[in-house]
Short mmCIF file of N, CA, C and O in Angstrom, two decimals:
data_model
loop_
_atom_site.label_atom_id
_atom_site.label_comp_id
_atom_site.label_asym_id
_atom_site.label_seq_id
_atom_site.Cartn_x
_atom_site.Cartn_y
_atom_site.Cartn_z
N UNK A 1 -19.08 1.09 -10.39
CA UNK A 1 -17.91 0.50 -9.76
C UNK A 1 -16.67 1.27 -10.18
O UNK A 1 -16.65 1.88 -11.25
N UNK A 2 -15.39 1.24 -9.16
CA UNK A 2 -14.39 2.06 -9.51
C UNK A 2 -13.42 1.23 -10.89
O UNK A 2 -13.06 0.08 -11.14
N UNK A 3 -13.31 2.26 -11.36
CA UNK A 3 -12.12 1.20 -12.76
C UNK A 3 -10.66 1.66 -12.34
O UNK A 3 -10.48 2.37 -11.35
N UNK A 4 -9.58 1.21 -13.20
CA UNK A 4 -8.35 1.36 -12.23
C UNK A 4 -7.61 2.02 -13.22
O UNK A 4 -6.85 1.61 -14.10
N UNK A 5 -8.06 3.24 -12.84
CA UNK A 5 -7.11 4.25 -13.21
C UNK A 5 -6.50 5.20 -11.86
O UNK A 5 -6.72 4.90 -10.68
N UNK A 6 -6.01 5.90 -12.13
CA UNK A 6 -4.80 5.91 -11.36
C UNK A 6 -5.70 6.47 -9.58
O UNK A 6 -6.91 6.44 -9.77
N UNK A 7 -5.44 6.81 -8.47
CA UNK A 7 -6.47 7.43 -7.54
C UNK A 7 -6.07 8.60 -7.60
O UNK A 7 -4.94 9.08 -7.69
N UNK A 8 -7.37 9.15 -7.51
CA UNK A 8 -7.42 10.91 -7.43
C UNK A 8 -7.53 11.31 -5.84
O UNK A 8 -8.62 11.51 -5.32
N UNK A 9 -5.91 11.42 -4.89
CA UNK A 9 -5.62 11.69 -4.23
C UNK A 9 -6.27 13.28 -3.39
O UNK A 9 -6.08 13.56 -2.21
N UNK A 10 -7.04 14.12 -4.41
CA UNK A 10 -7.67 15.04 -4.21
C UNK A 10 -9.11 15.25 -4.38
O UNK A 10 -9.67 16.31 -4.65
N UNK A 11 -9.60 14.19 -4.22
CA UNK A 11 -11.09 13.48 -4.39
C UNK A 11 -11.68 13.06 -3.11
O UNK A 11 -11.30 12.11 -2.42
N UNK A 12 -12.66 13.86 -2.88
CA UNK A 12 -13.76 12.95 -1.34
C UNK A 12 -13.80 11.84 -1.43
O UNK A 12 -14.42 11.44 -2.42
N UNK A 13 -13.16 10.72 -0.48
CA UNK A 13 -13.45 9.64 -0.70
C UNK A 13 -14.21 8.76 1.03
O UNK A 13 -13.82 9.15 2.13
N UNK A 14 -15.03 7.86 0.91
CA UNK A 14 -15.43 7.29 2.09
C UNK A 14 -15.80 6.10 2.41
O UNK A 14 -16.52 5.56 1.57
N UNK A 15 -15.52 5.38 3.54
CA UNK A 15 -15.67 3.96 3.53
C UNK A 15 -17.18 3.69 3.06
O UNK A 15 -18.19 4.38 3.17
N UNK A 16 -17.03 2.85 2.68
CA UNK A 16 -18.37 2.08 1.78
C UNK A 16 -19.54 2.15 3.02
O UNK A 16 -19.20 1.99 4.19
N UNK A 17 -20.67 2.35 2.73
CA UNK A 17 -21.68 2.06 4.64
C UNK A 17 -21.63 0.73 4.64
O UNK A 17 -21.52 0.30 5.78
N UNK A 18 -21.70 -0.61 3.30
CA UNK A 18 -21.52 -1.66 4.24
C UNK A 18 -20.25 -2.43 4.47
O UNK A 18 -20.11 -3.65 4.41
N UNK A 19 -19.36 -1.55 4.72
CA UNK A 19 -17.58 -1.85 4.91
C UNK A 19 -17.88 -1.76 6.65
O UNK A 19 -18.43 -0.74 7.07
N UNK A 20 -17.40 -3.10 7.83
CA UNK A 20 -17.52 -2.94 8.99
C UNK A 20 -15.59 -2.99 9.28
O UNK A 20 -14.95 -3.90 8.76
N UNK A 21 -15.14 -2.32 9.82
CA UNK A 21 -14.03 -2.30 10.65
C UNK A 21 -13.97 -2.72 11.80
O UNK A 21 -14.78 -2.68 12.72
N UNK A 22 -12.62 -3.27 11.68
CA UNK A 22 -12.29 -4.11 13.23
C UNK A 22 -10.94 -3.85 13.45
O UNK A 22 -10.20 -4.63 12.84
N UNK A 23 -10.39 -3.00 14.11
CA UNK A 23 -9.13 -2.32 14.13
C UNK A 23 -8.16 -3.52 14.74
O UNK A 23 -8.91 -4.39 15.19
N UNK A 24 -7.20 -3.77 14.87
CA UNK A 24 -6.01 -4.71 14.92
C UNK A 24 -4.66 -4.44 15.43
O UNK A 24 -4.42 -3.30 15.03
N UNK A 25 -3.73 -4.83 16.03
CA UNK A 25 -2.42 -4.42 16.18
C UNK A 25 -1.81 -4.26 15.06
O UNK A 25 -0.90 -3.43 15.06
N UNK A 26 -2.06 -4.89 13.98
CA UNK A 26 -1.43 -5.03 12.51
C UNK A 26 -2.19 -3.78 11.71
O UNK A 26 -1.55 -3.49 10.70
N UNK A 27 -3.30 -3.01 11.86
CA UNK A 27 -3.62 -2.16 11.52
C UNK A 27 -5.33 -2.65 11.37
O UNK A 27 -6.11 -1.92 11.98
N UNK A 28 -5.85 -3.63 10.71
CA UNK A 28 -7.47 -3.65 10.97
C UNK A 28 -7.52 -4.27 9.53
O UNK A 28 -6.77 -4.25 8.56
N UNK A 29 -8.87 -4.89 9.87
CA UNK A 29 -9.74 -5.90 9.10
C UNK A 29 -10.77 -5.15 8.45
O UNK A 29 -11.50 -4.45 9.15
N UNK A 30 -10.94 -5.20 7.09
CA UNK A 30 -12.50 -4.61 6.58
C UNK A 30 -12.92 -5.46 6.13
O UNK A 30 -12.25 -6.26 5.46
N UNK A 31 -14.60 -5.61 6.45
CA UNK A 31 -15.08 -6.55 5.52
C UNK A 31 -16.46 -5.85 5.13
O UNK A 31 -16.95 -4.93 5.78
N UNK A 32 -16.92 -6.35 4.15
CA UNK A 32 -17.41 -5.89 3.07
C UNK A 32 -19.11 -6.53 2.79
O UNK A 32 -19.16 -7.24 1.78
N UNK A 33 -20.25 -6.39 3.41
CA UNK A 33 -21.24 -6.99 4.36
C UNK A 33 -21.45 -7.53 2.63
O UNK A 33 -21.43 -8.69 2.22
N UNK A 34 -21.66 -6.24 1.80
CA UNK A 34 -22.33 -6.72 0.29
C UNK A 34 -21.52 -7.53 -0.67
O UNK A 34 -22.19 -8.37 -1.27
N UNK A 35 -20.40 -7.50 -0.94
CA UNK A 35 -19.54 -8.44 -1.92
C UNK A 35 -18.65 -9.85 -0.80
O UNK A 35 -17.98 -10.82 -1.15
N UNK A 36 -19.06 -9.35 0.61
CA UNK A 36 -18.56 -10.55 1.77
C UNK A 36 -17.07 -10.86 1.49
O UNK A 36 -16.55 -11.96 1.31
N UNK A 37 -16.69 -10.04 1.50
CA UNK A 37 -14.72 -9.52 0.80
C UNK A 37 -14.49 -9.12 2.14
O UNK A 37 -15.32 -8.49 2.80
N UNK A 38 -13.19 -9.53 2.64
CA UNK A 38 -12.42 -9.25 3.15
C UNK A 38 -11.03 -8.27 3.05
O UNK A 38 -10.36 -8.12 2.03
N UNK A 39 -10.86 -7.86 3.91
CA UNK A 39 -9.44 -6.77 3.19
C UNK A 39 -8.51 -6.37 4.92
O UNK A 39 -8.77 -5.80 5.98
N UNK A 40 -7.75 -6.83 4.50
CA UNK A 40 -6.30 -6.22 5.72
C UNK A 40 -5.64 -5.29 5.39
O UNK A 40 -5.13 -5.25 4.27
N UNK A 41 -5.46 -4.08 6.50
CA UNK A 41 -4.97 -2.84 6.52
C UNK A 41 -3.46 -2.94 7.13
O UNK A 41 -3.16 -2.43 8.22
N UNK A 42 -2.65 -3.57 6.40
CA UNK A 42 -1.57 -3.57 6.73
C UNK A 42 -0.82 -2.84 8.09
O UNK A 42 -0.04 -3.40 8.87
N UNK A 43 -1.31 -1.42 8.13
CA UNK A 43 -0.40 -0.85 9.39
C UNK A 43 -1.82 0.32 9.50
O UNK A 43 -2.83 0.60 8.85
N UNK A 44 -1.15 0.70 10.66
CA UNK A 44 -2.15 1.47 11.80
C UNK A 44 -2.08 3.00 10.54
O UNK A 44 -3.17 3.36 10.11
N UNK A 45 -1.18 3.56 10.20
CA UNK A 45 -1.56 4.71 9.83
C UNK A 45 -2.49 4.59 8.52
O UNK A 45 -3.01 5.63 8.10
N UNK A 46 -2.76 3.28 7.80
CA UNK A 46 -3.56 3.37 7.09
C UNK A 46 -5.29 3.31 7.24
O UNK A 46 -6.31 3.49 6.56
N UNK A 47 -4.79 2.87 8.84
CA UNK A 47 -6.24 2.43 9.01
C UNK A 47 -6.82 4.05 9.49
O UNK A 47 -7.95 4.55 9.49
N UNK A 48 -5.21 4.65 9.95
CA UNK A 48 -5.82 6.72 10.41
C UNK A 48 -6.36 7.02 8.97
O UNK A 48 -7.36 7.74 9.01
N UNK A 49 -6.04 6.71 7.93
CA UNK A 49 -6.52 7.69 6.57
C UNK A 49 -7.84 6.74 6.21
O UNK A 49 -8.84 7.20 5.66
N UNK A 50 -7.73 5.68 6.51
CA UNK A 50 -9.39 5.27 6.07
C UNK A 50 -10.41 5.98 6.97
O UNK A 50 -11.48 6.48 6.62
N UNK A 51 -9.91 5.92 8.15
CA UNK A 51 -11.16 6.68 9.10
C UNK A 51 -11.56 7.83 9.17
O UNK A 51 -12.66 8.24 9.53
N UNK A 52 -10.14 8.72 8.63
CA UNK A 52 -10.75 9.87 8.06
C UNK A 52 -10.87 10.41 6.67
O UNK A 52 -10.56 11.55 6.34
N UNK A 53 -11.35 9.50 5.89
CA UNK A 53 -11.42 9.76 4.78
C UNK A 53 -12.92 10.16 4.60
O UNK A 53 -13.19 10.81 3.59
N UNK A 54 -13.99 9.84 5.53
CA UNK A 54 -15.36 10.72 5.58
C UNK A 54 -15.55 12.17 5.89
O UNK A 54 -16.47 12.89 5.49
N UNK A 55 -14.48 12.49 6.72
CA UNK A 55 -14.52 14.17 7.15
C UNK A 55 -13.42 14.89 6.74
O UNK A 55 -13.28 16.09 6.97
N UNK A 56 -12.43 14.01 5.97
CA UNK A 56 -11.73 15.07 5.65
C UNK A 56 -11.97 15.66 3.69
O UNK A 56 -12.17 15.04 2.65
N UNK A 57 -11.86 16.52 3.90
CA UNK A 57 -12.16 17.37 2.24
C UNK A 57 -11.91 16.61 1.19
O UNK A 57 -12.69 16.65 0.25
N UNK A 58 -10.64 15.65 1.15
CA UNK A 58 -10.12 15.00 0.09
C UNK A 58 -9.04 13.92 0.95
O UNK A 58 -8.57 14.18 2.06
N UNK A 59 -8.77 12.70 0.18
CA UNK A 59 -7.46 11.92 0.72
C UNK A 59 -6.64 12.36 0.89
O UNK A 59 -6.18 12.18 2.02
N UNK A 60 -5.77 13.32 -0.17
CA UNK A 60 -4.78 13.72 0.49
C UNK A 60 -4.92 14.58 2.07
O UNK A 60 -4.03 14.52 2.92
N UNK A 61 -5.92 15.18 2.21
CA UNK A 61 -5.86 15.97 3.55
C UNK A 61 -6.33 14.86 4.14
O UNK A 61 -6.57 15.41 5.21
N UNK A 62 -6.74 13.50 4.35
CA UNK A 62 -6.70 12.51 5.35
C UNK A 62 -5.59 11.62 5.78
O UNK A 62 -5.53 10.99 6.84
N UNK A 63 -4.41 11.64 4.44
CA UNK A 63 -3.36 11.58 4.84
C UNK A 63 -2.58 12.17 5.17
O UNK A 63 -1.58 11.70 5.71
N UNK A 64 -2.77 13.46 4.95
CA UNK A 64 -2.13 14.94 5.87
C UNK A 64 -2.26 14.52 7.74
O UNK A 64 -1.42 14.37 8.63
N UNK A 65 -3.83 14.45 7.69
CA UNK A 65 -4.28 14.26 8.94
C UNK A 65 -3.54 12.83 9.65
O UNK A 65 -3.27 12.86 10.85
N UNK A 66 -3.37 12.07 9.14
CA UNK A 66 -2.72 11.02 9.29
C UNK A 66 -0.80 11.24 9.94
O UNK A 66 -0.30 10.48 10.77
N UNK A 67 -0.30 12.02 9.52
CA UNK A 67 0.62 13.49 9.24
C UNK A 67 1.88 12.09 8.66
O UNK A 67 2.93 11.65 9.14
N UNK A 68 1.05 11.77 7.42
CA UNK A 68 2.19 10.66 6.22
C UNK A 68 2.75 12.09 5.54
O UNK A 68 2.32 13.24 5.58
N UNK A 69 3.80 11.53 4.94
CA UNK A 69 4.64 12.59 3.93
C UNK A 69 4.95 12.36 2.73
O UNK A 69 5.13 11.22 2.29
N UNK A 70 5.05 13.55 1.99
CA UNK A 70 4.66 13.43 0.20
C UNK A 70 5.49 12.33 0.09
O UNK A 70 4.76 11.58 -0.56
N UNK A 71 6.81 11.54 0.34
CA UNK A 71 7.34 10.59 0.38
C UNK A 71 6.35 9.29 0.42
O UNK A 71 6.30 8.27 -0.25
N UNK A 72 5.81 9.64 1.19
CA UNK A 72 4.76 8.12 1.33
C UNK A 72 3.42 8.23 0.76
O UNK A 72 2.67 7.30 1.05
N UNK A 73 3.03 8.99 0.14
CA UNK A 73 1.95 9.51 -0.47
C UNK A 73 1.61 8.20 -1.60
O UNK A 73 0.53 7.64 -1.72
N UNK A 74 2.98 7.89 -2.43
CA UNK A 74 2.22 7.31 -3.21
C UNK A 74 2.07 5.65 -3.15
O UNK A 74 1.61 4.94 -4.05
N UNK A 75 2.65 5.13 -1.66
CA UNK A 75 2.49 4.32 -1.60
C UNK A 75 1.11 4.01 -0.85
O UNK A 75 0.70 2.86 -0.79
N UNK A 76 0.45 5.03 -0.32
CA UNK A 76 -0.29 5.44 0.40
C UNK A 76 -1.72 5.49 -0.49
O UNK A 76 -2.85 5.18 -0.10
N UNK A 77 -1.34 5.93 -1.62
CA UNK A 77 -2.50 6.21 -2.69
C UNK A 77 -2.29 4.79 -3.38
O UNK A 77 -3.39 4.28 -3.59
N UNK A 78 -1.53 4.22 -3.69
CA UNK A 78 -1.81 2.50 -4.38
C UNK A 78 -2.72 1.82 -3.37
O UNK A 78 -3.56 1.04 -3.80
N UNK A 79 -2.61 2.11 -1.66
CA UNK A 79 -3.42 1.00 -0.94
C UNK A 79 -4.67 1.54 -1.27
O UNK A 79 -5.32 0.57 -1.67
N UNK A 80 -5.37 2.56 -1.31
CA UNK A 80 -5.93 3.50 -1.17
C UNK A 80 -6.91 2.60 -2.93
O UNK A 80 -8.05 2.13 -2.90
N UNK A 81 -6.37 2.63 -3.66
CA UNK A 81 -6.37 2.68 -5.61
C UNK A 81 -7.63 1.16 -4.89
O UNK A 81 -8.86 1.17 -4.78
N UNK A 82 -6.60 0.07 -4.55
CA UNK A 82 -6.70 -1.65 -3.97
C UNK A 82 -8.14 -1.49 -2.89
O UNK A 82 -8.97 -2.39 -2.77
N UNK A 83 -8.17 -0.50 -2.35
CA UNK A 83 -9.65 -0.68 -1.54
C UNK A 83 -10.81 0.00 -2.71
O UNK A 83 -11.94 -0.44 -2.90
N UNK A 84 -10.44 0.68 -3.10
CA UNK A 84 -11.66 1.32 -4.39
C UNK A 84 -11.79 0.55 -5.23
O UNK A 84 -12.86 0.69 -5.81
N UNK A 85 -10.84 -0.65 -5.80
CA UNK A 85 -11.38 -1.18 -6.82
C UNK A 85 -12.04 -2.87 -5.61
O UNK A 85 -12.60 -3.92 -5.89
N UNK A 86 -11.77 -2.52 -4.89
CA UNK A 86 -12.62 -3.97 -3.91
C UNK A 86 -13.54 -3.21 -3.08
O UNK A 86 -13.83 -3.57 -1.94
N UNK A 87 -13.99 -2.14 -3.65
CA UNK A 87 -15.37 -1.50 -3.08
C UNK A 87 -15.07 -1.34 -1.91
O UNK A 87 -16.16 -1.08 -1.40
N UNK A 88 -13.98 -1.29 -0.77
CA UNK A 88 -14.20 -0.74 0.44
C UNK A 88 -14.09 0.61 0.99
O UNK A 88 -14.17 1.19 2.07
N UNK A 89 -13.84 0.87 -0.31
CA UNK A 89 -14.08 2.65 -0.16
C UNK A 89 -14.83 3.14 -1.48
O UNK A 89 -14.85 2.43 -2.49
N UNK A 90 -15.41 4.33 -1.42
CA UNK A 90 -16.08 4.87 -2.76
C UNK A 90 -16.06 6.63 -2.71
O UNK A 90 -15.83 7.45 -1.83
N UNK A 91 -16.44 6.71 -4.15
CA UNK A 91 -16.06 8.06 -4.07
C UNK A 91 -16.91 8.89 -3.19
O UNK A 91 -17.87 8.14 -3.02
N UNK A 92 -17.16 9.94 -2.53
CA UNK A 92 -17.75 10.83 -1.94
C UNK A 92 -18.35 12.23 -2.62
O UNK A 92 -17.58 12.94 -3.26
N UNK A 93 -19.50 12.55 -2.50
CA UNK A 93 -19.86 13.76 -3.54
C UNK A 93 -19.24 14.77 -2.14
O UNK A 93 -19.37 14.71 -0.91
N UNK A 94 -18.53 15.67 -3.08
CA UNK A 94 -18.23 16.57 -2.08
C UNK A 94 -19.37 17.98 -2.21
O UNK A 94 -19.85 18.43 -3.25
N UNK A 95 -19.58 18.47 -0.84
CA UNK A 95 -20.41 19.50 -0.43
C UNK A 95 -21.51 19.15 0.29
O UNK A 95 -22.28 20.02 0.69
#
């Protein structure tokens, strides 16, 4: 399980396989089939960096892709910190 130290913004990261999404005007619903957790994605561009957080190299280049700015980065990486330690995202082996 993730512990809460700080997020490694340059780390493969990817939605959990049993995390189901349900996208929203408010940005989207995850829920969480194995711990049955719920989680709200506050706004739409977060829900762009969760979705590409499977194909892109690292978070920060999914919030690149997202096209957020180092300005918002680190508010971006706290939501980011809040889904890893509620398992709706996990780390990714990269390669």
């Amino acid at each position: 399980m993730f512990t809460e130290t700080a997020f490694d913004l340059d780390r493969p990261w990817q939605l959990h396989p049993q995390v189901s999404v349900r996208p929203e005007r408010f940005g989207a619903l995850l829920y969480h089939f194995g711990t049955r957790r719920l989680s709200f994605l506050k706004s739409p561009a977060l829900l762009t960096v969760v979705r590409a957080l499977g194909d892109a190299p690292s978070a920060r280049e999914a919030c690149r892709q997202a096209d957020l700015t180092e300005a918002e980065l680190p508010a971006y990486a706290a939501a980011l910190q809040t889904l890893a330690a509620s398992q709706m995202i996990r780390p990714r082996e990269s390669g």
